[in-house]
């Protein structure tokens, strides 16, 4: 029965990202790319190492790692994301490899990589602990694994605004596929515990400050509808009247973060990393 739930959730996420891939770069790209530098630093990325970018999306991390001199392989379960990554990175380094792949069942021998990274991918997995175990398996002794997730609301203003608007005007209990808690790894203690359980040591958990810059409050609603999966589904399952009220509140509250050059929403990330023992 548990596997049934996992498969339903995985199919939900996969279908969602197949549809949202083309909108991701213009939607979340400018904010999630802010964590790339700290993520690679936490993983010990440097010239000459072999690095696996899991849930690579459009290839932001892969490109940055290649520029550091890493030999990079990127995988994602969405064929649309892999196509996008290839298109967006071919001018940077034609040797970059991108393949469809499963974070929870990596198609690589044990000890294949010096570093494994995942930028905001953990949120979309049905069995994140299995993905952590797989990262541990494919790492060489002494290699590091690092991943990022969103910090929890209210620190992440975008999610605080959107979820608050749904609570005020809509229904949070719409019938979505059952998945792991979205903000599970926003808890530093839980992130550290999970890596320790998989065998990692020298574990570190840090906060990466990020700011999501928007031209208008309406962009927040549109991005959550077009370039997300779970949040998009939550919004789309509201009644027409409720959704109109939700959209209005989201736009209005986002405008409250307006500064001289536009809207600036705090959207910090939680960065967790650990080392495979020698």
XYZ file of N, CA and C in Angstrom:
834
model
N 0.825 -1.206 0.000
C 0.000 0.000 0.000
C 0.864 1.263 0.000
N 1.964 1.204 0.773
C 2.875 2.347 0.815
C 3.460 2.624 -0.559
N 3.837 1.555 -1.281
C 4.382 1.733 -2.623
C 3.360 2.344 -3.568
N 2.088 2.008 -3.387
C 1.035 2.600 -4.206
C 0.994 4.108 -4.016
N 1.062 4.547 -2.755
C 1.066 5.981 -2.469
C 2.283 6.662 -3.087
N 3.432 5.995 -2.967
C 4.668 6.564 -3.516
C 4.566 6.694 -5.024
N 4.055 5.671 -5.693
C 3.929 5.711 -7.148
C 2.946 6.779 -7.618
N 1.840 6.923 -6.895
C 0.863 7.953 -7.250
C 1.493 9.332 -7.116
N 2.226 9.535 -6.018
C 2.869 10.826 -5.804
C 3.945 11.078 -6.861
N 4.738 10.061 -7.148
C 5.787 10.217 -8.154
C 5.182 10.571 -9.512
N 4.124 9.884 -9.907
C 3.483 10.170 -11.194
C 2.913 11.584 -11.230
N 2.354 12.012 -10.101
C 1.825 13.374 -9.972
C 2.933 14.401 -10.181
N 4.056 14.203 -9.497
C 5.178 15.126 -9.632
C 5.760 15.086 -11.041
N 5.894 13.878 -11.588
C 6.474 13.748 -12.928
C 5.613 14.445 -13.975
N 4.323 14.196 -13.919
C 3.415 14.841 -14.867
C 3.451 16.359 -14.704
N 3.515 16.793 -13.453
C 3.562 18.226 -13.186
C 4.797 18.886 -13.763
N 5.951 18.241 -13.607
C 7.183 18.849 -14.116
C 7.307 18.734 -15.623
N 6.697 17.734 -16.203
C 6.665 17.679 -17.661
C 5.955 18.915 -18.221
N 4.919 19.357 -17.515
C 4.150 20.525 -17.958
C 4.814 21.843 -17.563
N 5.454 21.865 -16.395
C 5.977 23.125 -15.855
C 7.393 23.446 -16.317
N 8.076 22.488 -16.925
C 9.490 22.675 -17.263
C 9.752 23.957 -18.043
N 8.929 24.221 -19.039
C 9.158 25.381 -19.909
C 8.962 26.707 -19.184
N 8.255 26.678 -18.036
C 7.990 27.906 -17.289
C 8.967 28.122 -16.137
N 9.770 27.111 -15.838
C 10.592 27.165 -14.622
C 11.641 28.271 -14.668
N 12.358 28.389 -15.770
C 13.456 29.352 -15.846
C 12.976 30.786 -15.621
N 11.882 31.154 -16.279
C 11.364 32.520 -16.137
C 10.622 32.709 -14.817
N 10.237 31.602 -14.158
C 9.498 31.688 -12.904
C 10.389 31.668 -11.682
N 10.978 30.510 -11.385
C 11.795 30.345 -10.181
C 13.296 30.479 -10.425
N 13.709 30.475 -11.692
C 15.130 30.424 -12.000
C 15.976 31.477 -11.318
N 15.491 32.715 -11.286
C 16.289 33.806 -10.728
C 16.508 33.682 -9.221
N 15.638 32.935 -8.543
C 15.821 32.784 -7.095
C 16.524 31.476 -6.749
N 16.159 30.349 -7.376
C 16.806 29.094 -7.014
C 18.268 29.049 -7.451
N 18.625 29.813 -8.466
C 20.018 29.845 -8.909
C 20.918 30.549 -7.900
N 20.338 31.298 -6.967
C 21.144 31.995 -5.957
C 21.813 31.039 -4.980
N 21.287 29.822 -4.881
C 21.859 28.839 -3.955
C 22.964 28.008 -4.597
N 23.189 28.167 -5.893
C 24.119 27.292 -6.606
C 25.538 27.402 -6.063
N 26.047 28.609 -5.889
C 27.409 28.792 -5.393
C 27.627 28.161 -4.023
N 26.791 28.509 -3.029
C 26.931 27.877 -1.714
C 26.770 26.357 -1.755
N 25.880 25.852 -2.611
C 25.669 24.411 -2.728
C 26.939 23.713 -3.207
N 27.545 24.236 -4.260
C 28.761 23.634 -4.794
C 29.919 23.748 -3.811
N 29.992 24.854 -3.102
C 31.036 25.020 -2.096
C 30.889 23.983 -0.984
N 29.634 23.751 -0.549
C 29.380 22.781 0.512
C 29.711 21.366 0.068
N 29.600 21.092 -1.229
C 29.901 19.766 -1.761
C 31.377 19.588 -2.097
N 32.163 20.639 -1.919
C 33.590 20.560 -2.214
C 33.899 20.519 -3.696
N 33.049 21.153 -4.507
C 33.259 21.157 -5.955
C 34.537 21.907 -6.310
N 35.345 21.299 -7.171
C 36.605 21.918 -7.588
C 37.072 21.254 -8.881
N 38.061 21.826 -9.480
C 38.554 21.314 -10.756
C 39.045 19.873 -10.622
N 38.641 19.049 -11.588
C 39.142 17.679 -11.651
C 38.269 16.632 -11.002
N 37.239 17.035 -10.256
C 36.394 16.025 -9.608
C 35.210 15.661 -10.498
N 34.606 14.514 -10.211
C 33.407 14.078 -10.933
C 32.196 14.357 -10.050
N 31.230 15.097 -10.590
C 30.088 15.566 -9.809
C 28.786 15.131 -10.451
N 27.856 14.650 -9.613
C 26.521 14.271 -10.071
C 25.512 15.303 -9.593
N 24.784 15.889 -10.538
C 23.733 16.864 -10.232
C 22.391 16.150 -10.357
N 21.785 15.832 -9.206
C 20.529 15.081 -9.166
C 19.358 16.059 -9.203
N 18.314 15.717 -9.958
C 17.183 16.626 -10.159
C 17.717 17.937 -10.719
N 18.433 17.828 -11.821
C 19.224 18.949 -12.345
C 18.394 20.079 -12.920
N 17.113 19.826 -13.237
C 16.304 20.900 -13.795
C 16.934 21.463 -15.053
N 16.916 22.802 -15.216
C 17.463 23.405 -16.435
C 18.980 23.401 -16.523
N 19.675 22.921 -15.483
C 21.124 22.796 -15.562
C 21.924 23.906 -14.914
N 21.313 24.695 -14.046
C 22.043 25.804 -13.408
C 23.278 25.313 -12.648
N 23.103 24.270 -11.841
C 24.207 23.755 -11.028
C 25.260 23.114 -11.915
N 24.815 22.354 -12.899
C 25.747 21.672 -13.795
C 26.668 22.660 -14.508
N 26.099 23.749 -14.987
C 26.900 24.758 -15.687
C 27.930 25.379 -14.749
N 27.488 25.741 -13.553
C 28.404 26.363 -12.596
C 29.519 25.400 -12.196
N 29.190 24.110 -12.037
C 30.196 23.119 -11.676
C 31.191 22.920 -12.819
N 30.697 22.906 -14.058
C 31.584 22.754 -15.209
C 32.552 23.926 -15.303
N 32.071 25.105 -14.971
C 32.942 26.287 -15.009
C 34.020 26.234 -13.931
N 33.777 25.450 -12.889
C 34.797 25.247 -11.856
C 35.814 24.184 -12.267
N 35.531 23.493 -13.367
C 36.425 22.451 -13.847
C 36.006 21.049 -13.486
N 34.773 20.897 -12.980
C 34.262 19.564 -12.646
C 33.831 18.828 -13.904
N 33.921 17.512 -13.868
C 33.290 16.657 -14.875
C 31.880 16.363 -14.362
N 30.861 16.786 -15.105
C 29.504 16.820 -14.557
C 28.553 15.916 -15.319
N 27.730 15.194 -14.548
C 26.600 14.455 -15.089
C 25.349 14.972 -14.397
N 24.341 15.353 -15.170
C 23.073 15.809 -14.603
C 21.968 14.826 -14.923
N 21.118 14.534 -13.926
C 19.970 13.668 -14.184
C 18.693 14.339 -13.675
N 17.590 13.995 -14.309
C 16.280 14.472 -13.880
C 15.253 13.461 -14.371
N 14.178 13.281 -13.603
C 13.167 12.306 -14.038
C 12.251 12.858 -15.109
N 12.340 14.168 -15.376
C 11.514 14.801 -16.396
C 12.274 14.919 -17.711
N 11.781 14.258 -18.746
C 12.421 14.360 -20.056
C 12.376 15.786 -20.588
N 11.321 16.528 -20.219
C 11.217 17.922 -20.654
C 12.316 18.766 -20.015
N 12.621 18.495 -18.743
C 13.705 19.213 -18.073
C 15.057 18.862 -18.699
N 15.247 17.607 -19.049
C 16.513 17.204 -19.667
C 16.690 17.891 -21.023
N 15.628 17.959 -21.799
C 15.687 18.671 -23.078
C 16.037 20.133 -22.865
N 15.393 20.741 -21.879
C 15.665 22.148 -21.560
C 17.115 22.335 -21.125
N 17.615 21.441 -20.274
C 18.995 21.547 -19.793
C 19.983 21.463 -20.944
N 19.742 20.550 -21.845
C 20.643 20.420 -23.003
C 20.626 21.679 -23.864
N 19.427 22.227 -24.075
C 19.309 23.441 -24.901
C 19.987 24.638 -24.244
N 19.838 24.750 -22.910
C 20.343 25.925 -22.212
C 21.839 25.870 -21.919
N 22.447 24.675 -22.024
C 23.852 24.547 -21.628
C 24.792 24.174 -22.765
N 24.272 23.879 -23.951
C 25.134 23.395 -25.020
C 26.201 24.410 -25.409
N 25.918 25.717 -25.219
C 26.888 26.743 -25.572
C 27.974 26.902 -24.511
N 27.738 26.348 -23.311
C 28.696 26.489 -22.208
C 29.785 25.434 -22.304
N 29.376 24.183 -22.396
C 30.329 23.079 -22.458
C 29.613 21.876 -23.088
N 29.914 21.585 -24.328
C 29.215 20.488 -25.019
C 29.479 19.120 -24.382
N 30.447 19.041 -23.472
C 30.750 17.761 -22.822
C 29.825 17.477 -21.645
N 29.021 18.461 -21.240
C 28.075 18.238 -20.148
C 27.115 17.110 -20.519
N 26.918 16.190 -19.582
C 26.020 15.055 -19.824
C 24.716 15.240 -19.062
N 23.600 15.047 -19.748
C 22.287 15.074 -19.102
C 21.497 13.842 -19.512
N 20.931 13.163 -18.513
C 20.187 11.937 -18.774
C 18.930 11.894 -17.912
N 17.907 11.224 -18.418
C 16.770 10.923 -17.557
C 17.235 9.933 -16.496
N 16.817 10.159 -15.259
C 17.252 9.276 -14.191
C 16.389 9.419 -12.957
N 16.515 8.452 -12.073
C 15.701 8.364 -10.868
C 16.568 8.636 -9.647
N 16.282 9.696 -8.903
C 17.060 10.050 -7.721
C 17.044 8.945 -6.679
N 15.985 8.148 -6.673
C 15.830 7.101 -5.662
C 16.389 5.754 -6.125
N 16.903 5.699 -7.341
C 17.477 4.471 -7.887
C 18.496 4.871 -8.950
N 19.627 5.405 -8.507
C 20.614 5.962 -9.421
C 21.271 4.857 -10.253
N 21.374 5.108 -11.536
C 21.910 4.108 -12.460
C 23.422 4.261 -12.611
N 24.120 4.235 -11.461
C 25.578 4.363 -11.458
C 26.147 3.380 -10.431
N 27.348 2.850 -10.705
C 27.979 1.961 -9.722
C 28.325 2.712 -8.439
N 28.478 1.977 -7.357
C 28.902 2.586 -6.108
C 30.267 3.233 -6.252
N 30.455 4.351 -5.563
C 31.740 5.036 -5.580
C 32.089 5.700 -6.892
N 31.083 6.133 -7.654
C 31.326 6.698 -8.991
C 31.651 8.192 -8.995
N 31.286 8.899 -7.909
C 31.397 10.355 -7.923
C 32.125 10.887 -6.673
N 32.761 12.040 -6.873
C 33.423 12.726 -5.762
C 32.458 13.650 -5.030
N 31.391 14.047 -5.681
C 30.398 14.939 -5.078
C 29.042 14.683 -5.706
N 28.000 14.799 -4.892
C 26.617 14.703 -5.358
C 25.859 15.898 -4.807
N 25.082 16.558 -5.663
C 24.321 17.735 -5.235
C 22.876 17.635 -5.718
N 21.997 18.329 -5.007
C 20.586 18.391 -5.401
C 20.051 19.758 -4.977
N 19.685 20.571 -5.948
C 19.221 21.929 -5.670
C 17.696 21.982 -5.740
N 17.038 21.976 -4.581
C 15.589 22.054 -4.441
C 14.854 20.838 -5.021
N 15.562 19.732 -5.208
C 14.917 18.541 -5.737
C 14.294 17.655 -4.675
N 14.829 17.718 -3.456
C 14.375 16.823 -2.390
C 12.881 16.972 -2.111
N 12.350 18.170 -2.359
C 10.941 18.474 -2.089
C 9.980 17.682 -2.964
N 10.482 17.137 -4.044
C 9.604 16.543 -5.049
C 9.736 15.020 -5.128
N 10.335 14.428 -4.104
C 10.555 12.990 -4.087
C 9.587 12.296 -3.148
N 9.114 11.138 -3.580
C 8.225 10.357 -2.723
C 8.971 9.655 -1.606
N 10.245 9.314 -1.847
C 11.068 8.624 -0.853
C 12.415 9.331 -0.713
N 12.431 10.506 -0.102
C 13.670 11.277 -0.017
C 14.788 10.560 0.732
N 14.443 9.737 1.724
C 15.492 9.019 2.450
C 16.208 8.015 1.554
N 15.475 7.428 0.618
C 16.119 6.514 -0.332
C 17.061 7.293 -1.249
N 16.689 8.517 -1.630
C 17.565 9.343 -2.464
C 18.852 9.697 -1.716
N 18.732 9.964 -0.426
C 19.925 10.255 0.388
C 20.822 9.022 0.453
N 20.211 7.854 0.633
C 20.984 6.614 0.675
C 21.672 6.341 -0.657
N 20.999 6.654 -1.753
C 21.586 6.468 -3.074
C 22.755 7.432 -3.301
N 22.617 8.662 -2.831
C 23.732 9.612 -2.931
C 24.943 9.076 -2.171
N 24.690 8.519 -0.992
C 25.768 7.936 -0.182
C 26.439 6.792 -0.952
N 25.636 5.943 -1.571
C 26.169 4.768 -2.276
C 27.089 5.147 -3.429
N 26.679 6.131 -4.239
C 27.458 6.456 -5.442
C 28.643 7.362 -5.165
N 28.766 7.842 -3.941
C 29.916 8.671 -3.582
C 31.138 7.813 -3.282
N 32.290 8.351 -3.624
C 33.533 7.735 -3.188
C 33.768 8.088 -1.722
N 34.499 7.269 -0.983
C 34.835 7.624 0.404
C 35.498 9.005 0.455
N 35.026 9.843 1.363
C 35.529 11.211 1.464
C 34.754 12.204 0.614
N 33.845 11.703 -0.241
C 33.036 12.587 -1.076
C 31.921 13.233 -0.275
N 31.408 14.341 -0.797
C 30.374 15.078 -0.069
C 29.069 15.146 -0.863
N 27.982 15.128 -0.099
C 26.630 15.300 -0.640
C 26.067 16.588 -0.061
N 25.423 17.397 -0.899
C 24.808 18.641 -0.427
C 23.482 18.844 -1.139
N 22.495 19.318 -0.392
C 21.193 19.592 -1.008
C 20.560 20.831 -0.377
N 19.688 21.466 -1.140
C 18.965 22.637 -0.662
C 17.462 22.389 -0.717
N 16.765 23.044 0.187
C 15.298 23.103 0.189
C 14.913 24.519 0.601
N 13.650 24.843 0.445
C 13.173 26.126 0.928
C 13.127 26.128 2.456
N 13.435 27.269 3.060
C 13.152 27.451 4.481
C 11.625 27.499 4.632
N 11.156 27.287 5.855
C 9.709 27.237 6.083
C 9.123 28.640 6.221
N 7.846 28.811 5.867
C 7.162 30.079 6.159
C 7.137 30.290 7.677
N 7.145 31.528 8.150
C 7.031 32.771 7.373
C 8.341 33.292 6.800
N 9.451 32.587 7.035
C 10.735 33.084 6.540
C 10.753 33.164 5.017
N 10.144 32.206 4.355
C 9.993 32.278 2.897
C 8.689 33.030 2.607
N 8.829 34.294 2.313
C 7.664 35.175 2.194
C 6.710 34.735 1.083
N 7.243 34.229 -0.015
C 6.381 33.818 -1.116
C 5.408 32.730 -0.698
N 5.910 31.723 0.012
C 5.032 30.647 0.467
C 4.094 31.120 1.579
N 4.579 31.989 2.438
C 3.728 32.535 3.500
C 2.535 33.268 2.898
N 2.783 34.062 1.869
C 1.715 34.826 1.224
C 0.713 33.895 0.537
N 1.217 32.960 -0.241
C 0.338 32.075 -1.018
C -0.473 31.159 -0.106
N 0.187 30.487 0.813
C -0.529 29.561 1.694
C -1.473 30.308 2.631
N -1.073 31.504 3.054
C -1.955 32.318 3.891
C -3.224 32.718 3.160
N -3.079 33.048 1.879
C -4.244 33.438 1.086
C -5.194 32.263 0.891
N -4.628 31.064 0.698
C -5.483 29.878 0.548
C -6.212 29.589 1.852
N -5.508 29.706 2.973
C -6.159 29.469 4.270
C -7.291 30.464 4.508
N -7.107 31.687 4.081
C -8.104 32.735 4.325
C -9.331 32.602 3.434
N -9.124 32.204 2.190
C -10.222 32.272 1.221
C -10.589 30.942 0.568
N -9.766 29.915 0.776
C -10.003 28.656 0.072
C -9.972 27.450 0.975
N -9.491 26.351 0.428
C -9.495 25.062 1.121
C -8.117 24.425 1.033
N -7.465 24.251 2.176
C -6.145 23.622 2.206
C -6.239 22.104 2.086
N -7.425 21.549 2.251
C -7.588 20.093 2.292
C -8.147 19.518 0.996
N -7.706 20.039 -0.118
C -8.124 19.488 -1.398
C -7.447 18.127 -1.594
N -8.042 17.244 -2.393
C -7.519 15.876 -2.521
C -6.293 15.771 -3.433
N -5.121 16.070 -2.876
C -3.869 15.918 -3.607
C -3.222 14.586 -3.249
N -2.391 14.039 -4.137
C -1.680 12.800 -3.796
C -0.854 12.977 -2.530
N -0.852 11.956 -1.700
C -0.137 12.031 -0.426
C 1.367 11.948 -0.669
N 2.101 12.935 -0.141
C 3.556 12.950 -0.270
C 4.204 13.365 1.027
N 5.525 13.313 1.104
C 6.224 13.749 2.315
C 5.932 15.216 2.614
N 6.009 15.622 3.871
C 5.788 17.035 4.212
C 6.699 17.949 3.391
N 6.125 18.965 2.798
C 6.873 19.849 1.892
C 8.043 20.521 2.600
N 7.868 20.879 3.863
C 8.907 21.604 4.586
C 9.656 20.718 5.587
N 9.635 19.401 5.351
C 10.308 18.480 6.285
C 11.771 18.855 6.494
N 12.506 19.073 5.415
C 13.935 19.326 5.521
C 14.272 20.792 5.768
N 13.242 21.610 5.983
C 13.483 22.988 6.431
C 13.936 22.990 7.881
N 13.663 21.916 8.596
C 14.068 21.734 9.984
C 15.514 21.238 10.005
N 16.424 22.064 10.519
C 17.847 21.728 10.504
C 18.123 20.411 11.224
N 17.444 20.177 12.331
C 17.668 18.945 13.091
C 17.235 17.722 12.292
N 16.116 17.838 11.573
C 15.627 16.725 10.764
C 16.563 16.453 9.584
N 17.075 17.502 8.965
C 18.012 17.333 7.857
C 19.276 16.620 8.329
N 19.820 17.084 9.459
C 21.040 16.474 9.994
C 20.790 15.024 10.397
N 19.646 14.760 11.020
C 19.316 13.394 11.445
C 19.238 12.466 10.239
N 18.637 12.936 9.156
C 18.450 12.111 7.967
C 19.784 11.755 7.316
N 20.701 12.704 7.247
C 22.014 12.406 6.679
C 22.810 11.474 7.588
N 22.715 11.680 8.882
C 23.410 10.800 9.824
C 22.897 9.376 9.718
N 21.573 9.213 9.568
C 20.973 7.883 9.450
C 21.467 7.156 8.207
N 21.814 7.902 7.171
C 22.307 7.297 5.931
C 23.792 6.966 5.992
N 24.475 7.433 7.036
C 25.893 7.131 7.193
C 26.831 8.309 7.035
N 26.293 9.491 6.740
C 27.148 10.661 6.553
C 27.698 11.177 7.882
N 28.835 11.834 7.805
C 29.429 12.493 8.962
C 29.855 13.905 8.574
N 30.396 14.641 9.537
C 30.775 16.044 9.297
C 29.626 16.813 8.637
N 28.453 16.669 9.233
C 27.234 17.252 8.670
C 27.124 18.730 9.044
N 26.739 19.528 8.080
C 26.552 20.962 8.292
C 25.195 21.384 7.744
N 24.544 22.284 8.455
C 23.280 22.849 7.982
C 23.386 24.366 8.058
N 23.185 25.028 6.955
C 23.313 26.485 6.877
C 22.079 27.098 6.216
N 21.905 28.378 6.453
C 20.856 29.145 5.788
C 21.495 29.966 4.672
N 20.904 29.899 3.485
C 21.379 30.695 2.347
C 20.374 31.812 2.100
N 20.743 33.059 2.367
C 19.817 34.170 2.104
C 19.557 34.293 0.602
N 18.292 34.436 0.241
C 17.918 34.633 -1.159
C 16.793 35.655 -1.228
N 16.750 36.397 -2.308
C 15.696 37.387 -2.522
C 15.080 37.160 -3.887
N 13.773 37.000 -3.904
C 13.031 36.806 -5.151
C 12.535 38.162 -5.605
N 13.060 38.647 -6.726
C 12.702 39.963 -7.237
C 11.624 39.835 -8.310
N 10.531 40.545 -8.104
C 9.408 40.526 -9.034
C 9.078 41.948 -9.462
N 8.527 42.092 -10.647
C 8.131 43.417 -11.111
C 6.778 43.827 -10.549
N 5.901 42.833 -10.356
C 4.550 43.113 -9.863
C 4.072 41.956 -9.002
N 3.166 42.255 -8.074
C 2.652 41.235 -7.174
C 1.963 40.093 -7.890
N 1.359 40.388 -9.035
C 0.644 39.353 -9.788
C 1.575 38.242 -10.259
N 2.867 38.533 -10.387
C 3.822 37.522 -10.854
C 3.922 36.355 -9.873
N 3.747 36.634 -8.588
C 3.844 35.567 -7.590
C 2.757 34.523 -7.828
N 1.540 34.966 -8.003
C 0.422 34.050 -8.267
C 0.650 33.273 -9.564
N 1.033 33.963 -10.625
C 1.211 33.310 -11.920
C 2.329 32.279 -11.881
N 3.432 32.602 -11.206
C 4.549 31.664 -11.122
C 4.164 30.408 -10.347
N 3.455 30.599 -9.237
C 3.031 29.440 -8.452
C 2.057 28.560 -9.248
N 1.282 29.158 -10.134
C 0.339 28.393 -10.954
C 1.020 27.680 -12.111
N 2.058 28.293 -12.673
C 2.633 27.786 -13.913
C 3.933 27.015 -13.743
N 4.727 27.363 -12.730
C 6.080 26.814 -12.629
C 6.299 25.966 -11.387
N 5.220 25.599 -10.688
C 5.313 24.731 -9.520
C 4.458 23.493 -9.775
N 4.453 22.562 -8.822
C 3.626 21.362 -8.969
C 2.641 21.245 -7.821
N 3.115 20.998 -6.603
C 2.182 20.833 -5.482
C 1.393 22.116 -5.213
N 2.088 23.250 -5.185
C 1.399 24.509 -4.911
C 0.455 24.857 -6.051
N 0.882 24.581 -7.278
C 0.017 24.837 -8.435
C -1.254 24.008 -8.355
N -1.115 22.738 -7.977
C -2.286 21.866 -7.871
C -3.224 22.339 -6.767
N -2.644 22.790 -5.649
C -3.456 23.328 -4.557
C -4.292 24.509 -5.048
N -3.687 25.395 -5.803
C -4.398 26.565 -6.310
C -5.459 26.177 -7.344
N -5.108 25.279 -8.230
C -6.024 24.923 -9.310
C -7.259 24.172 -8.813
N -7.193 23.606 -7.626
C -8.325 22.843 -7.104
C -9.254 23.691 -6.233
N -9.016 24.992 -6.189
C -9.924 25.886 -5.479
C -11.121 26.224 -6.367
N -12.206 26.644 -5.756
C -13.363 27.076 -6.546
C -13.028 28.365 -7.281
N -13.787 28.661 -8.307
C -13.524 29.869 -9.103
C -13.589 31.125 -8.242
N -14.604 31.226 -7.391
C -14.747 32.406 -6.537
C -13.601 32.505 -5.546
N -13.250 31.375 -4.936
C -12.162 31.377 -3.964
C -10.847 31.748 -4.630
N -10.609 31.223 -5.829
C -9.341 31.486 -6.509
C -9.192 32.965 -6.851
N -10.291 33.606 -7.219
C -10.231 35.044 -7.514
C -9.821 35.831 -6.275
N -10.374 35.457 -5.124
C -10.007 36.130 -3.868
C -8.568 35.831 -3.480
N -8.148 34.597 -3.690
C -6.774 34.197 -3.381
C -5.791 34.980 -4.249
N -6.084 35.064 -5.538
C -5.211 35.796 -6.453
C -5.089 37.262 -6.036
N -6.206 37.876 -5.676
C -6.195 39.275 -5.275
C -5.355 39.481 -4.012
N -5.522 38.581 -3.039
C -4.759 38.740 -1.796
C -3.271 38.506 -2.018
N -2.941 37.512 -2.828
C -1.532 37.253 -3.109
C -0.879 38.483 -3.748
N -1.524 39.034 -4.746
C -0.967 40.212 -5.430
C -0.819 41.384 -4.471
N -1.850 41.602 -3.653
C -1.816 42.724 -2.721
C -0.752 42.582 -1.662
N -0.631 41.384 -1.074
C 0.368 41.177 -0.024
C 1.788 41.222 -0.581
N 1.974 40.727 -1.801
C 3.298 40.793 -2.427
C 3.708 42.243 -2.664
N 2.730 43.079 -3.019
C 3.033 44.499 -3.234
C 3.541 45.165 -1.952
N 3.213 44.589 -0.815
C 3.706 45.119 0.451
C 5.212 44.997 0.601
N 5.857 44.209 -0.260
C 7.310 44.044 -0.224
C 7.999 44.892 -1.299
N 7.248 45.834 -1.866
C 7.804 46.655 -2.938
C 8.855 47.616 -2.407
N 9.962 47.689 -3.133
C 11.018 48.660 -2.865
C 11.205 49.493 -4.119
N 12.193 50.330 -4.124
C 12.356 51.270 -5.229
C 12.473 50.570 -6.586
N 13.191 49.438 -6.622
C 13.429 48.759 -7.890
C 12.483 47.586 -8.151
N 11.453 47.439 -7.332
C 10.504 46.353 -7.530
C 10.239 45.603 -6.238
N 9.518 44.513 -6.343
C 9.177 43.686 -5.179
C 10.358 42.790 -4.833
N 10.664 42.683 -3.524
C 11.754 41.826 -3.063
C 11.244 40.928 -1.941
N 11.045 39.664 -2.259
C 10.537 38.696 -1.289
C 11.691 37.879 -0.704
N 11.866 37.882 0.607
C 12.875 36.997 1.210
C 12.478 35.536 0.969
N 13.407 34.740 0.420
C 13.144 33.331 0.121
C 14.373 32.489 0.473
N 14.765 32.469 1.749
C 15.982 31.751 2.123
C 15.892 30.252 1.882
N 17.048 29.652 1.677
C 17.151 28.202 1.497
C 17.871 27.592 2.694
N 17.571 26.322 2.962
C 18.312 25.538 3.938
C 19.266 24.629 3.168
N 20.545 24.727 3.468
C 21.587 23.962 2.784
C 22.182 22.948 3.757
N 22.034 21.676 3.432
C 22.546 20.595 4.272
C 23.606 19.817 3.504
N 24.701 19.477 4.176
C 25.758 18.726 3.523
C 26.381 17.737 4.501
N 26.958 16.684 3.949
C 27.618 15.683 4.765
C 28.678 14.952 3.960
N 29.548 14.246 4.653
C 30.682 13.574 4.037
C 30.584 12.064 4.230
N 30.901 11.310 3.186
C 30.974 9.850 3.300
C 32.288 9.479 3.964
N 32.256 8.697 5.030
C 33.489 8.367 5.741
C 34.530 7.703 4.840
N 35.780 7.933 5.155
C 36.881 7.309 4.413
C 36.948 5.816 4.766
